[in-house]
Short mmCIF file of C-alpha atoms in Angstrom, two decimals:
data_model
loop_
_atom_site.label_atom_id
_atom_site.label_comp_id
_atom_site.label_asym_id
_atom_site.label_seq_id
_atom_site.Cartn_x
_atom_site.Cartn_y
_atom_site.Cartn_z
CA MET A 84 73.34 199.07 -123.67
CA SER A 85 70.42 199.84 -121.37
CA GLU A 86 68.94 197.05 -119.28
CA PRO A 87 65.51 195.77 -120.33
CA THR A 88 62.68 196.90 -118.10
CA ALA A 89 61.23 194.39 -115.66
CA SER A 90 57.80 194.77 -117.23
CA ALA A 91 59.21 193.34 -120.46
CA THR A 92 60.73 190.35 -118.72
CA GLY A 93 59.35 186.85 -118.98
CA LEU A 94 59.80 183.52 -120.70
CA SER A 95 59.84 183.98 -124.44
CA ASP A 96 57.04 181.44 -124.95
CA GLY A 97 54.88 183.02 -122.26
CA SER A 98 54.94 179.93 -120.06
CA PRO A 99 55.11 180.31 -116.26
CA ILE A 100 58.06 179.46 -114.08
CA ASP A 101 57.63 176.77 -111.44
CA TRP A 102 58.09 178.25 -107.98
CA TYR A 103 58.44 175.91 -105.00
CA PHE A 104 57.83 177.43 -101.58
CA ASP A 105 56.66 176.94 -98.02
CA PHE A 106 54.83 179.57 -95.99
CA ILE A 107 57.16 178.76 -93.10
CA SER A 108 60.01 180.44 -94.96
CA PRO A 109 60.54 184.19 -94.54
CA PHE A 110 62.89 183.99 -97.51
CA ALA A 111 60.03 182.66 -99.68
CA TYR A 112 57.84 185.55 -98.53
CA LEU A 113 60.54 188.07 -99.43
CA GLN A 114 61.19 186.60 -102.87
CA TRP A 115 57.48 186.42 -103.64
CA GLN A 116 57.16 190.10 -102.83
CA ARG A 117 60.19 191.04 -104.91
CA LEU A 118 59.16 189.06 -107.98
CA ARG A 119 55.61 190.39 -107.85
CA ARG A 120 56.91 193.95 -107.61
CA GLU A 121 59.98 193.87 -109.84
CA VAL A 122 58.80 191.50 -112.57
CA PRO A 123 55.05 192.12 -112.74
CA SER A 124 54.71 190.52 -116.18
CA LEU A 125 56.25 187.26 -114.99
CA ARG A 126 53.86 184.34 -114.82
CA ILE A 127 54.52 182.27 -111.71
CA SER A 128 53.11 178.82 -111.04
CA PRO A 129 53.31 178.43 -107.24
CA HIS A 130 53.83 174.93 -105.83
CA PRO A 131 53.48 174.62 -102.03
CA VAL A 132 55.87 172.04 -100.58
CA LEU A 133 56.75 170.92 -97.08
CA PHE A 134 60.20 172.36 -96.42
CA ALA A 135 60.80 169.78 -93.69
CA GLY A 136 60.27 167.04 -96.26
CA LEU A 137 62.99 168.46 -98.49
CA LEU A 138 65.37 168.71 -95.55
CA LYS A 139 64.71 165.10 -94.63
CA HIS A 140 65.18 163.85 -98.18
CA TRP A 141 68.50 165.65 -98.69
CA ASN A 142 69.70 165.03 -95.12
CA ASN A 143 69.95 168.76 -94.57
CA THR A 144 69.35 171.17 -91.68
CA GLY A 145 67.14 174.26 -91.69
CA PRO A 146 68.81 177.62 -90.91
CA VAL A 147 66.90 178.15 -87.66
CA GLU A 148 67.90 174.67 -86.44
CA ILE A 149 71.49 175.89 -86.03
CA PRO A 150 71.54 177.87 -82.74
CA PRO A 151 73.97 180.67 -83.73
CA LYS A 152 72.25 181.02 -87.10
CA ARG A 153 68.73 181.30 -85.72
CA GLY A 154 68.70 184.92 -84.56
CA TRP A 155 70.83 185.99 -87.50
CA THR A 156 68.33 184.49 -89.93
CA TYR A 157 65.44 186.53 -88.54
CA ALA A 158 67.52 189.69 -88.31
CA HIS A 159 68.78 189.24 -91.86
CA CYS A 160 65.24 188.78 -93.15
CA LEU A 161 64.11 191.95 -91.40
CA TRP A 162 67.05 193.81 -92.92
CA MET A 163 66.19 192.57 -96.43
CA ALA A 164 62.57 193.61 -95.89
CA HIS A 165 63.77 197.05 -94.78
CA ARG A 166 66.20 197.27 -97.70
CA HIS A 167 63.50 196.51 -100.27
CA GLN A 168 60.69 198.33 -98.43
CA ILE A 169 58.66 195.16 -97.94
CA PRO A 170 56.30 195.13 -94.95
CA MET A 171 57.35 192.40 -92.55
CA ARG A 172 56.38 191.37 -89.04
CA LEU A 173 57.77 188.27 -87.39
CA PRO A 174 55.16 185.78 -86.12
CA PRO A 175 54.93 185.10 -82.38
CA ARG A 176 56.89 181.82 -82.73
CA HIS A 177 58.98 180.12 -85.35
CA PRO A 178 59.24 177.50 -86.70
CA PHE A 179 55.63 176.39 -86.72
CA ASN A 180 53.50 173.73 -88.40
CA PRO A 181 52.86 175.02 -91.95
CA LEU A 182 50.68 172.11 -93.10
CA PRO A 183 47.34 173.93 -92.66
CA LEU A 184 48.59 176.85 -94.76
CA LEU A 185 50.03 174.60 -97.46
CA ARG A 186 46.83 172.57 -97.69
CA LEU A 187 44.68 175.71 -97.68
CA SER A 188 46.66 177.12 -100.59
CA ILE A 189 46.20 173.89 -102.56
CA ALA A 190 42.50 173.71 -101.74
CA LEU A 191 42.05 177.20 -103.17
CA GLY A 192 44.06 176.55 -106.32
CA ASN A 193 47.29 178.35 -105.39
CA THR A 194 46.10 181.52 -107.08
CA THR A 195 48.18 184.67 -106.80
CA GLU A 196 45.55 186.20 -104.53
CA VAL A 197 45.52 183.19 -102.22
CA VAL A 198 49.31 182.95 -101.95
CA ASP A 199 49.46 186.71 -101.29
CA ARG A 200 46.86 186.46 -98.53
CA LEU A 201 48.45 183.48 -96.78
CA PHE A 202 51.91 185.05 -96.84
CA ARG A 203 50.42 188.21 -95.36
CA PHE A 204 48.71 186.19 -92.64
CA VAL A 205 52.09 185.04 -91.32
CA TRP A 206 54.68 187.61 -92.37
CA GLN A 207 52.68 190.85 -92.25
CA ASP A 208 49.89 190.17 -89.76
CA GLY A 209 52.15 188.04 -87.56
CA GLN A 210 49.57 185.26 -87.18
CA LEU A 211 49.79 181.46 -87.24
CA PRO A 212 47.46 178.53 -87.94
CA ASP A 213 47.62 177.46 -84.28
CA ASP A 214 46.24 180.85 -83.22
CA THR A 215 42.67 179.56 -83.17
CA ASP A 216 40.74 182.81 -83.44
CA ALA A 217 42.90 184.19 -86.25
CA TRP A 218 42.79 180.88 -88.14
CA VAL A 219 39.02 180.50 -87.87
CA ALA A 220 38.62 184.09 -89.08
CA LEU A 221 40.89 183.41 -92.06
CA LEU A 222 38.95 180.29 -93.07
CA ALA A 223 35.71 182.25 -92.82
CA GLU A 224 37.18 185.07 -94.92
CA LEU A 225 38.20 182.59 -97.61
CA ASN A 226 34.97 180.59 -97.27
CA VAL A 227 36.74 177.31 -96.58
CA HIS A 228 35.63 174.60 -94.18
CA HIS A 229 38.26 172.98 -91.98
CA GLU A 230 37.26 169.55 -93.31
CA THR A 231 38.36 170.57 -96.80
CA LEU A 232 41.97 170.76 -95.67
CA ALA A 233 41.83 167.16 -94.47
CA SER A 234 40.66 165.76 -97.81
CA ASP A 235 42.72 163.02 -99.44
CA THR A 236 42.87 165.03 -102.67
CA VAL A 237 44.57 167.98 -100.97
CA LYS A 238 46.94 165.79 -98.96
CA LYS A 239 47.97 163.78 -102.01
CA GLN A 240 48.60 166.93 -104.05
CA LEU A 241 50.99 168.24 -101.39
CA ILE A 242 52.89 164.95 -101.52
CA LYS A 243 52.98 165.13 -105.34
CA ASN A 244 54.37 168.65 -105.14
CA GLY A 245 57.16 167.45 -102.86
CA ASP A 246 57.98 164.54 -105.17
CA ALA A 247 58.07 166.85 -108.19
CA ALA A 248 60.34 169.28 -106.35
CA ILE A 249 62.81 166.54 -105.45
CA ALA A 250 62.74 165.17 -109.01
CA ALA A 251 63.60 168.67 -110.26
CA GLY A 252 66.57 168.87 -107.89
CA VAL A 253 64.95 171.30 -105.44
CA PHE A 254 66.63 171.12 -102.04
CA GLY A 255 65.33 174.25 -100.34
CA VAL A 256 62.77 177.04 -100.50
CA PRO A 257 62.14 179.22 -102.29
CA THR A 258 63.32 177.67 -105.55
CA ALA A 259 62.33 178.77 -109.04
CA VAL A 260 62.74 176.18 -111.78
CA VAL A 261 63.09 177.60 -115.28
CA ARG A 262 63.54 175.06 -118.05
CA SER A 263 65.22 172.61 -115.65
CA GLN A 264 67.50 175.28 -114.17
CA CYS A 265 67.05 175.78 -110.42
CA PHE A 266 67.45 179.15 -108.71
CA TRP A 267 67.48 178.61 -104.96
CA GLY A 268 66.92 181.20 -102.29
CA VAL A 269 66.02 184.85 -102.02
CA ASP A 270 69.70 185.67 -102.59
CA ALA A 271 69.28 184.32 -106.13
CA THR A 272 66.43 186.70 -107.01
CA ASP A 273 68.66 189.06 -109.01
CA MET A 274 70.26 186.06 -110.68
CA LEU A 275 66.84 184.68 -111.65
CA ILE A 276 65.76 188.02 -113.11
CA ALA A 277 69.01 188.24 -115.07
CA TRP A 278 68.42 184.74 -116.46
CA LEU A 279 64.91 185.73 -117.53
CA ARG A 280 66.41 188.75 -119.28
CA GLU A 281 68.77 186.39 -121.13
CA ASP A 282 71.93 187.84 -119.64
CA ALA A 283 74.94 186.71 -121.71
CA PHE A 284 76.69 185.52 -118.55
CA PHE A 285 74.62 182.33 -118.61
CA SER A 286 76.11 181.37 -121.95
CA SER A 287 79.68 181.68 -120.69
CA ALA A 288 82.04 178.75 -120.39
CA GLU A 289 82.72 179.52 -116.73
CA TRP A 290 79.01 179.35 -115.88
CA HIS A 291 78.76 175.90 -117.45
CA ARG A 292 81.99 174.84 -115.74
CA ALA A 293 80.37 175.42 -112.36
CA TYR A 294 78.26 172.30 -112.91
CA THR A 295 81.15 170.09 -113.96
CA LEU A 296 83.82 171.17 -111.44
CA PRO A 297 85.55 168.00 -110.12
CA GLU A 298 85.04 167.21 -106.46
CA GLY A 299 88.10 167.78 -104.30
CA GLN A 300 88.97 166.84 -100.74
CA GLY A 301 85.89 166.41 -98.54
CA ARG A 302 85.67 166.81 -94.78
CA ARG A 303 86.25 163.82 -92.56
#
């Protein structure tokens, strides 16, 4: 049986998937690019969240906070970009404070065009919010005043997004939530697309067993 085309893929009721992300994440950038290219009919509802907040809540560590993993993470991202022919340029420093980008996205309604532009700002143009000239130029391009980003409404929405992510079981970015099922990470992109295409694998007993496997011996 031939595989359905990506253009025919989407939720049967036409509703969007919830997609939790942070502009600090190169993996989020890569998945955004892949989903936009490979599943153009898919409706995505982007929810900016502070990745650091998720790490703190789940007592976790970011990949670039582990010294041997740091360089590998960037190199792996560049390889994936090369593999999928996605333009990518590392910013001058990483990690960085993503709050201005997250708040800017919220202030502008998290539209596809806005999310695209802000991802490009970091991961294609290689620019950051603390690069004053580039940041001021971006705000002018988008016709946003700096004071808008400091509004209580924008700040509270970012907090609400984080709370909603945690309530949904989101522990990292990017994560797509489809009818309560979480798909975490760029490595799960193919898995997410298969789910959307109603692959029979997700009805198998072994798939369901993965969520009920008894816990064995833990580390001491």
